[in-house]
Amino acid sequence: MKSRAAPPFPPVAPSVLPRGLIVLLGMAGAVVAVAGIRAFSGVVGPVFLALMLTVAVQPLGNWLQRKGAPRSIAVVATLTTVNLVLLGLVAALVLSIGQLATLLPDYADKADQLVADVQSWLGGLNIGSDQVNTALSNIDLGKAVGLLDDILRGLLGVFSNLFFIVALLLFMAVDASSFGERMRAVAYARPDMAYAFSSFASGTRSYLIVSTVFGLIVAVIDAGALWAMGIPLPILWGLLSFITNYIPNIGFVVGLIPPALIALLQGGPMLMLWVIVVYSVINVIIQSVIQPKFVGDAVGLSVTLTFLSLVFWGWVLGALGALLAIPMTLLVKALLLDIDPTTRWANALISGSPPTAEDLATAEQEAAERAAALHEEAESEVEDAAEDASPTSG
């Protein structure tokens, strides 16, 4: 008689509490945790932004140390790199907003003239003046132009705690230089936890690489198209396209509104229509067709979960939460699912492409092998250290 193969997943130990009660307690705990995060969003958001940037540049420090560079040199190199990127982005936003502020008064006058032209056009269609005045009474494009400046200043407000973020980056960069040793210690005692953290770090880096590459492509194409159409400040709108590329699903729409409104005031409805068409063609092909395939493969999240994460983290952390929605979701996934072999099956429900039972079993086996490899590596290091410390060695 053939012996039955062992199941690919470890058996779930029976719980003392009823499963329904465990679910209710978990939901209650989640509500309390979310309320706490939302109450301290001004601190949690910048802290996680600094953590994400540190995770993104950590491979540079590891590479320098493998090449024989002192740890202090690796820390300075990683810190300098991430600060140059952050400060360069903020400086570009400040300069662009200053340029936009000099143009807004002219556009406010054009907005009033555009409303008057629409009123005259409607009057020419034999629509009564009272009806026209009623229809246009709530339209104030002058305020809409001023809203452009508010939107960009709000975007700059994401980096308002710049000194706090830079200080966090300094401390995190110092700690990250010993991250390898810390993870080996965790892997020795809790290999599944080490696997979960490594999955979060690798997933976050993959997401940032994909989003940055496609964001640069979209920004260059958008800025070039706007420059060709004569839209003012094409570099600013290209920079806006780059930043909003990190906002899943609706980032394209957020980046389209300001240049479309400027085009309406600059050249009328036809120019605005051309901007919308060009943006739609470029961004729908790149951001809605090509990029989601790479992002889904990199982070393992479905389109629905990606959108829900945008809504949720935007509500919890504000504008910064919208930019960090995917990395935040990856961290929650690592802490709730990847950290425990008995819960990794839930990845099948949230993955971008539906896995088969064989795919799920293979993924679990790979996760177990990865956790075991991390544990063996840490165990070997402990044994080597014990041998070096032994009086009989050497």
Short mmCIF file of C-alpha atoms in Angstrom, two decimals:
data_model
loop_
_atom_site.label_atom_id
_atom_site.label_comp_id
_atom_site.label_asym_id
_atom_site.label_seq_id
_atom_site.Cartn_x
_atom_site.Cartn_y
_atom_site.Cartn_z
CA MET A 1 0.00 0.00 0.00
CA LYS A 2 1.32 3.46 -0.91
CA SER A 3 2.06 5.80 1.92
CA ARG A 4 0.22 9.09 1.75
CA ALA A 5 2.36 12.14 1.09
CA ALA A 6 2.66 14.64 3.89
CA PRO A 7 0.56 17.79 3.39
CA PRO A 8 2.53 20.82 2.16
CA PHE A 9 1.26 22.97 5.05
CA PRO A 10 1.74 22.38 8.78
CA PRO A 11 -1.41 21.33 10.63
CA VAL A 12 -3.24 24.08 12.46
CA ALA A 13 -3.14 23.53 16.22
CA PRO A 14 -6.55 23.54 17.90
CA SER A 15 -7.38 26.76 19.72
CA VAL A 16 -8.74 27.01 23.23
CA LEU A 17 -10.97 29.97 22.30
CA PRO A 18 -13.76 29.69 19.73
CA ARG A 19 -12.66 30.84 16.29
CA GLY A 20 -15.47 33.41 16.10
CA LEU A 21 -14.32 35.02 19.34
CA ILE A 22 -10.73 35.14 18.08
CA VAL A 23 -11.93 36.92 14.93
CA LEU A 24 -13.92 39.46 16.96
CA LEU A 25 -10.98 40.13 19.28
CA GLY A 26 -8.69 40.53 16.28
CA MET A 27 -11.08 43.02 14.64
CA ALA A 28 -11.38 44.98 17.89
CA GLY A 29 -7.61 45.11 18.22
CA ALA A 30 -7.29 46.26 14.59
CA VAL A 31 -9.77 49.10 15.19
CA VAL A 32 -7.82 50.28 18.24
CA ALA A 33 -4.52 50.07 16.33
CA VAL A 34 -5.89 52.02 13.35
CA ALA A 35 -7.34 54.70 15.64
CA GLY A 36 -3.95 55.06 17.32
CA ILE A 37 -2.10 55.31 14.00
CA ARG A 38 -4.56 57.91 12.74
CA ALA A 39 -4.21 59.95 15.93
CA PHE A 40 -0.42 60.01 15.53
CA SER A 41 -0.38 60.22 11.71
CA GLY A 42 1.89 63.27 11.84
CA VAL A 43 4.60 61.09 13.38
CA VAL A 44 3.82 57.67 11.88
CA GLY A 45 3.84 58.94 8.27
CA PRO A 46 7.31 60.57 8.32
CA VAL A 47 8.72 57.64 10.32
CA PHE A 48 7.55 55.14 7.72
CA LEU A 49 8.76 57.38 4.87
CA ALA A 50 12.22 57.42 6.45
CA LEU A 51 12.05 53.64 6.96
CA MET A 52 11.07 53.09 3.32
CA LEU A 53 13.92 55.28 2.06
CA THR A 54 16.37 53.49 4.35
CA VAL A 55 15.22 50.09 3.09
CA ALA A 56 15.54 51.33 -0.49
CA VAL A 57 19.19 52.39 -0.18
CA GLN A 58 20.35 49.69 2.24
CA PRO A 59 21.77 47.46 -0.57
CA LEU A 60 24.23 50.25 -1.39
CA GLY A 61 25.68 50.13 2.13
CA ASN A 62 25.79 46.34 2.10
CA TRP A 63 27.60 46.36 -1.24
CA LEU A 64 30.19 48.86 0.02
CA GLN A 65 30.85 46.75 3.12
CA ARG A 66 31.25 43.61 1.02
CA LYS A 67 33.83 45.50 -1.04
CA GLY A 68 35.80 46.20 2.12
CA ALA A 69 34.65 49.74 2.89
CA PRO A 70 34.45 50.64 6.60
CA ARG A 71 30.97 50.71 8.11
CA SER A 72 31.21 54.48 8.66
CA ILE A 73 31.89 55.04 4.95
CA ALA A 74 28.89 52.86 4.04
CA VAL A 75 26.65 54.85 6.40
CA VAL A 76 27.81 58.20 4.97
CA ALA A 77 27.34 56.99 1.38
CA THR A 78 23.81 55.70 1.92
CA LEU A 79 22.81 58.76 3.93
CA THR A 80 24.21 61.12 1.33
CA THR A 81 22.44 59.32 -1.50
CA VAL A 82 19.00 59.32 0.08
CA ASN A 83 19.30 62.92 1.31
CA LEU A 84 20.35 64.16 -2.13
CA VAL A 85 17.28 62.51 -3.66
CA LEU A 86 14.93 63.85 -0.98
CA LEU A 87 16.34 67.38 -0.89
CA GLY A 88 16.52 67.55 -4.69
CA LEU A 89 12.85 66.63 -4.96
CA VAL A 90 11.83 69.23 -2.37
CA ALA A 91 14.01 71.93 -4.01
CA ALA A 92 12.45 71.24 -7.41
CA LEU A 93 8.96 71.52 -5.93
CA VAL A 94 9.77 74.79 -4.15
CA LEU A 95 11.28 76.33 -7.29
CA SER A 96 8.37 75.22 -9.47
CA ILE A 97 5.75 76.50 -7.03
CA GLY A 98 7.53 79.86 -6.96
CA GLN A 99 7.39 80.02 -10.77
CA LEU A 100 3.72 79.08 -10.75
CA ALA A 101 2.93 81.80 -8.20
CA THR A 102 4.18 84.46 -10.65
CA LEU A 103 1.79 83.19 -13.36
CA LEU A 104 -1.36 82.78 -11.27
CA PRO A 105 -2.49 86.46 -11.37
CA ASP A 106 -2.51 86.43 -15.19
CA TYR A 107 -4.44 83.19 -15.26
CA ALA A 108 -7.02 84.56 -12.81
CA ASP A 109 -7.83 87.33 -15.30
CA LYS A 110 -8.02 84.81 -18.15
CA ALA A 111 -10.37 82.68 -16.06
CA ASP A 112 -12.78 85.58 -15.64
CA GLN A 113 -12.59 86.29 -19.37
CA LEU A 114 -13.29 82.62 -20.15
CA VAL A 115 -16.43 82.69 -18.00
CA ALA A 116 -17.56 85.87 -19.80
CA ASP A 117 -16.98 84.20 -23.18
CA VAL A 118 -19.05 81.20 -22.14
CA GLN A 119 -21.81 83.53 -20.99
CA SER A 120 -21.82 85.31 -24.35
CA TRP A 121 -21.83 81.99 -26.23
CA LEU A 122 -24.80 80.70 -24.25
CA GLY A 123 -26.59 83.99 -24.84
CA GLY A 124 -26.07 83.51 -28.58
CA LEU A 125 -27.94 80.21 -28.34
CA ASN A 126 -31.10 82.15 -27.31
CA ILE A 127 -30.73 81.02 -23.71
CA GLY A 128 -32.15 83.68 -21.39
CA SER A 129 -29.71 85.82 -19.48
CA ASP A 130 -31.29 84.81 -16.18
CA GLN A 131 -30.71 81.15 -17.01
CA VAL A 132 -27.13 81.89 -18.03
CA ASN A 133 -26.42 83.83 -14.84
CA THR A 134 -27.93 81.02 -12.76
CA ALA A 135 -25.87 78.38 -14.55
CA LEU A 136 -22.62 80.33 -14.15
CA SER A 137 -23.22 81.75 -10.70
CA ASN A 138 -21.39 78.90 -8.98
CA ILE A 139 -18.46 78.86 -11.42
CA ASP A 140 -15.37 80.75 -10.32
CA LEU A 141 -12.34 79.70 -12.32
CA GLY A 142 -10.30 82.29 -10.49
CA LYS A 143 -10.66 80.22 -7.35
CA ALA A 144 -9.88 77.10 -9.35
CA VAL A 145 -6.62 78.67 -10.48
CA GLY A 146 -5.79 79.49 -6.88
CA LEU A 147 -6.57 75.88 -6.03
CA LEU A 148 -3.64 74.83 -8.21
CA ASP A 149 -1.26 76.58 -5.87
CA ASP A 150 -3.01 75.02 -2.87
CA ILE A 151 -2.67 71.52 -4.39
CA LEU A 152 1.05 71.92 -5.01
CA ARG A 153 1.64 73.44 -1.60
CA GLY A 154 -0.24 70.52 -0.10
CA LEU A 155 2.05 68.18 -2.01
CA LEU A 156 5.02 70.06 -0.63
CA GLY A 157 3.42 69.76 2.80
CA VAL A 158 4.05 66.02 2.57
CA PHE A 159 7.70 66.89 3.14
CA SER A 160 6.94 69.63 5.70
CA ASN A 161 8.63 67.63 8.47
CA LEU A 162 11.81 67.62 6.43
CA PHE A 163 14.13 68.17 9.40
CA PHE A 164 12.41 65.33 11.29
CA ILE A 165 12.73 63.02 8.28
CA VAL A 166 16.41 63.88 7.73
CA ALA A 167 17.17 63.25 11.41
CA LEU A 168 15.35 59.91 11.25
CA LEU A 169 17.31 58.99 8.14
CA LEU A 170 20.56 59.68 10.00
CA PHE A 171 19.67 57.40 12.89
CA MET A 172 18.14 54.71 10.68
CA ALA A 173 21.16 54.70 8.37
CA VAL A 174 23.41 54.06 11.37
CA ASP A 175 21.16 51.23 12.54
CA ALA A 176 20.83 49.82 9.02
CA SER A 177 24.59 49.33 8.81
CA SER A 178 24.22 46.50 11.31
CA PHE A 179 20.93 45.25 9.90
CA GLY A 180 22.53 42.08 8.55
CA GLU A 181 23.78 41.06 12.00
CA ARG A 182 20.40 41.88 13.54
CA MET A 183 18.55 39.79 10.97
CA ARG A 184 20.88 36.84 11.51
CA ALA A 185 20.14 37.02 15.23
CA VAL A 186 16.40 37.06 14.49
CA ALA A 187 16.79 34.20 12.00
CA TYR A 188 18.55 32.10 14.62
CA ALA A 189 15.64 32.38 17.07
CA ARG A 190 12.66 33.07 14.75
CA PRO A 191 13.41 32.11 11.13
CA ASP A 192 9.83 32.73 9.97
CA MET A 193 9.97 36.26 11.34
CA ALA A 194 13.25 36.86 9.54
CA TYR A 195 11.65 35.57 6.34
CA ALA A 196 8.70 37.96 6.76
CA PHE A 197 10.97 40.98 7.23
CA SER A 198 13.17 40.02 4.28
CA SER A 199 10.04 39.59 2.12
CA PHE A 200 8.86 43.07 3.11
CA ALA A 201 12.25 44.61 2.33
CA SER A 202 12.62 42.88 -1.05
CA GLY A 203 9.00 43.62 -2.01
CA THR A 204 9.36 47.29 -1.08
CA ARG A 205 12.57 47.64 -3.10
CA SER A 206 11.01 45.93 -6.11
CA TYR A 207 7.97 48.21 -5.92
CA LEU A 208 10.10 51.35 -5.61
CA ILE A 209 12.32 50.32 -8.52
CA VAL A 210 9.35 49.57 -10.80
CA SER A 211 7.43 52.72 -9.81
CA THR A 212 10.51 54.93 -10.12
CA VAL A 213 11.47 53.62 -13.56
CA PHE A 214 7.96 53.95 -14.96
CA GLY A 215 7.50 57.29 -13.19
CA LEU A 216 10.59 58.68 -14.90
CA ILE A 217 9.39 57.41 -18.27
CA VAL A 218 5.95 58.96 -17.81
CA ALA A 219 7.40 62.23 -16.50
CA VAL A 220 9.77 62.68 -19.44
CA ILE A 221 7.09 61.88 -22.03
CA ASP A 222 4.45 64.06 -20.35
CA ALA A 223 6.83 67.01 -19.97
CA GLY A 224 7.94 66.69 -23.60
CA ALA A 225 4.35 66.55 -24.85
CA LEU A 226 3.33 69.58 -22.78
CA TRP A 227 6.38 71.52 -23.99
CA ALA A 228 5.48 70.70 -27.59
CA MET A 229 1.92 71.98 -27.01
CA GLY A 230 3.19 75.21 -25.44
CA ILE A 231 1.90 74.56 -21.91
CA PRO A 232 3.80 76.66 -19.33
CA LEU A 233 5.98 74.95 -16.71
CA PRO A 234 6.18 71.54 -18.39
CA ILE A 235 8.95 70.45 -15.99
CA LEU A 236 6.68 71.10 -13.00
CA TRP A 237 3.87 69.00 -14.49
CA GLY A 238 6.35 66.27 -15.40
CA LEU A 239 7.60 66.28 -11.80
CA LEU A 240 3.99 66.07 -10.62
CA SER A 241 3.45 63.06 -12.91
CA PHE A 242 6.53 61.40 -11.42
CA ILE A 243 5.38 61.90 -7.82
CA THR A 244 1.76 60.89 -8.43
CA ASN A 245 2.98 57.71 -10.14
CA TYR A 246 3.52 56.36 -6.62
CA ILE A 247 -0.22 56.80 -5.96
CA PRO A 248 -1.85 53.58 -7.21
CA ASN A 249 -4.83 53.60 -9.57
CA ILE A 250 -5.74 57.32 -9.46
CA GLY A 251 -2.30 58.96 -9.56
CA PHE A 252 -2.67 59.62 -13.29
CA VAL A 253 -5.89 61.61 -12.74
CA VAL A 254 -4.33 63.67 -9.94
CA GLY A 255 -1.37 64.53 -12.18
CA LEU A 256 -3.62 65.42 -15.13
CA ILE A 257 -5.91 68.01 -13.51
CA PRO A 258 -3.43 70.92 -13.08
CA PRO A 259 -1.96 70.93 -16.63
CA ALA A 260 -5.43 70.42 -18.13
CA LEU A 261 -6.73 73.46 -16.27
CA ILE A 262 -3.69 75.52 -17.30
CA ALA A 263 -4.27 74.43 -20.92
CA LEU A 264 -7.92 75.56 -20.70
CA LEU A 265 -6.83 79.02 -19.56
CA GLN A 266 -3.88 79.17 -21.95
CA GLY A 267 -5.52 78.13 -25.21
CA GLY A 268 -9.15 77.31 -24.58
CA PRO A 269 -11.16 74.07 -24.52
CA MET A 270 -9.46 72.58 -27.59
CA LEU A 271 -5.98 72.77 -26.07
CA MET A 272 -7.32 71.30 -22.83
CA LEU A 273 -8.87 68.45 -24.82
CA TRP A 274 -5.53 67.76 -26.50
CA VAL A 275 -3.78 67.64 -23.11
CA ILE A 276 -6.36 65.19 -21.80
CA VAL A 277 -6.09 63.00 -24.90
CA VAL A 278 -2.27 62.96 -24.90
CA TYR A 279 -2.10 62.29 -21.17
CA SER A 280 -4.70 59.56 -21.43
CA VAL A 281 -2.92 57.77 -24.27
CA ILE A 282 0.49 57.98 -22.59
CA ASN A 283 -0.56 57.21 -19.04
CA VAL A 284 -3.24 54.62 -19.75
CA ILE A 285 -0.84 52.56 -21.86
CA ILE A 286 2.08 52.84 -19.43
CA GLN A 287 0.40 53.12 -16.02
CA SER A 288 -2.77 51.11 -16.59
CA VAL A 289 -1.57 48.38 -18.96
CA ILE A 290 2.19 47.87 -18.62
CA GLN A 291 3.09 49.04 -15.11
CA PRO A 292 0.42 47.08 -13.14
CA LYS A 293 1.80 43.84 -14.57
CA PHE A 294 5.26 44.60 -13.18
CA VAL A 295 3.93 46.03 -9.90
CA GLY A 296 1.68 43.01 -9.38
CA ASP A 297 4.55 40.64 -9.96
CA ALA A 298 6.79 42.66 -7.63
CA VAL A 299 4.46 43.01 -4.64
CA GLY A 300 1.94 40.18 -5.08
CA LEU A 301 -1.16 42.34 -4.49
CA SER A 302 -4.39 42.31 -6.48
CA VAL A 303 -5.72 45.44 -8.19
CA THR A 304 -8.68 45.57 -5.79
CA LEU A 305 -6.46 45.38 -2.72
CA THR A 306 -4.17 48.02 -4.21
CA PHE A 307 -7.08 50.44 -4.60
CA LEU A 308 -8.45 49.66 -1.14
CA SER A 309 -5.01 50.21 0.37
CA LEU A 310 -4.91 53.64 -1.32
CA VAL A 311 -8.28 54.59 0.16
CA PHE A 312 -7.48 53.20 3.60
CA TRP A 313 -3.99 54.62 4.08
CA GLY A 314 -5.03 57.93 2.51
CA TRP A 315 -7.74 58.15 5.17
CA VAL A 316 -5.41 57.11 7.99
CA LEU A 317 -2.26 59.11 7.10
CA GLY A 318 -3.50 61.73 4.64
CA ALA A 319 -1.62 62.62 1.45
CA LEU A 320 1.52 60.83 2.62
CA GLY A 321 -0.55 57.68 3.16
CA ALA A 322 -1.61 57.76 -0.49
CA LEU A 323 2.04 57.83 -1.58
CA LEU A 324 3.03 55.07 0.86
CA ALA A 325 -0.06 52.88 0.43
CA ILE A 326 1.68 49.92 -1.22
CA PRO A 327 4.72 49.73 1.13
CA MET A 328 2.43 50.12 4.16
CA THR A 329 0.26 47.26 2.91
CA LEU A 330 3.35 45.13 2.35
CA LEU A 331 4.41 45.74 5.95
CA VAL A 332 0.97 44.73 7.26
CA LYS A 333 1.06 41.66 5.01
CA ALA A 334 4.48 40.69 6.38
CA LEU A 335 3.37 41.11 10.01
CA LEU A 336 0.03 39.34 9.66
CA LEU A 337 0.54 36.69 6.95
CA ASP A 338 4.16 36.04 6.03
CA ILE A 339 5.29 35.84 9.63
CA ASP A 340 3.32 32.63 10.33
CA PRO A 341 3.37 29.49 8.15
CA THR A 342 -0.23 28.74 9.14
CA THR A 343 -1.50 32.03 7.64
CA ARG A 344 0.50 32.24 4.41
CA TRP A 345 -2.32 30.50 2.55
CA ALA A 346 -4.20 33.84 2.70
CA ASN A 347 -1.74 35.23 0.12
CA ALA A 348 -3.77 33.30 -2.46
CA LEU A 349 -6.74 35.58 -1.72
CA ILE A 350 -4.86 38.85 -2.18
CA SER A 351 -2.34 38.01 -4.92
CA GLY A 352 -2.45 39.74 -8.28
CA SER A 353 -2.88 36.54 -10.29
CA PRO A 354 -4.95 33.63 -8.95
CA PRO A 355 -2.59 30.79 -7.99
CA THR A 356 -3.36 27.14 -8.38
CA ALA A 357 -3.11 24.72 -5.48
CA GLU A 358 0.23 23.59 -6.88
CA ASP A 359 1.47 27.20 -7.03
CA LEU A 360 0.41 27.75 -3.43
CA ALA A 361 2.16 24.59 -2.28
CA THR A 362 5.30 25.58 -4.19
CA ALA A 363 5.26 29.06 -2.67
CA GLU A 364 4.91 27.62 0.82
CA GLN A 365 7.77 25.20 0.21
CA GLU A 366 9.98 28.03 -1.07
CA ALA A 367 9.09 30.15 1.97
CA ALA A 368 9.95 27.26 4.31
CA GLU A 369 13.23 26.66 2.47
CA ARG A 370 14.11 30.35 2.64
CA ALA A 371 13.36 30.49 6.37
CA ALA A 372 15.42 27.32 6.93
CA ALA A 373 18.32 28.76 4.93
CA LEU A 374 18.26 31.94 7.03
CA HIS A 375 18.29 29.84 10.20
CA GLU A 376 21.17 27.65 8.97
CA GLU A 377 23.19 30.72 8.03
CA ALA A 378 22.67 32.22 11.48
CA GLU A 379 23.39 28.88 13.19
CA SER A 380 26.61 28.48 11.24
CA GLU A 381 27.71 31.96 12.26
CA VAL A 382 26.98 31.15 15.92
CA GLU A 383 29.02 27.93 15.69
CA ASP A 384 31.93 29.75 14.05
CA ALA A 385 31.86 32.40 16.77
CA ALA A 386 31.81 29.68 19.45
CA GLU A 387 34.80 27.94 17.87
CA ASP A 388 36.74 31.20 17.71
CA ALA A 389 35.98 31.86 21.37
CA SER A 390 36.94 28.34 22.46
CA PRO A 391 40.23 28.15 24.42
CA THR A 392 41.36 25.16 22.32
CA SER A 393 40.93 26.98 19.00
CA GLY A 394 43.92 28.42 17.27
#
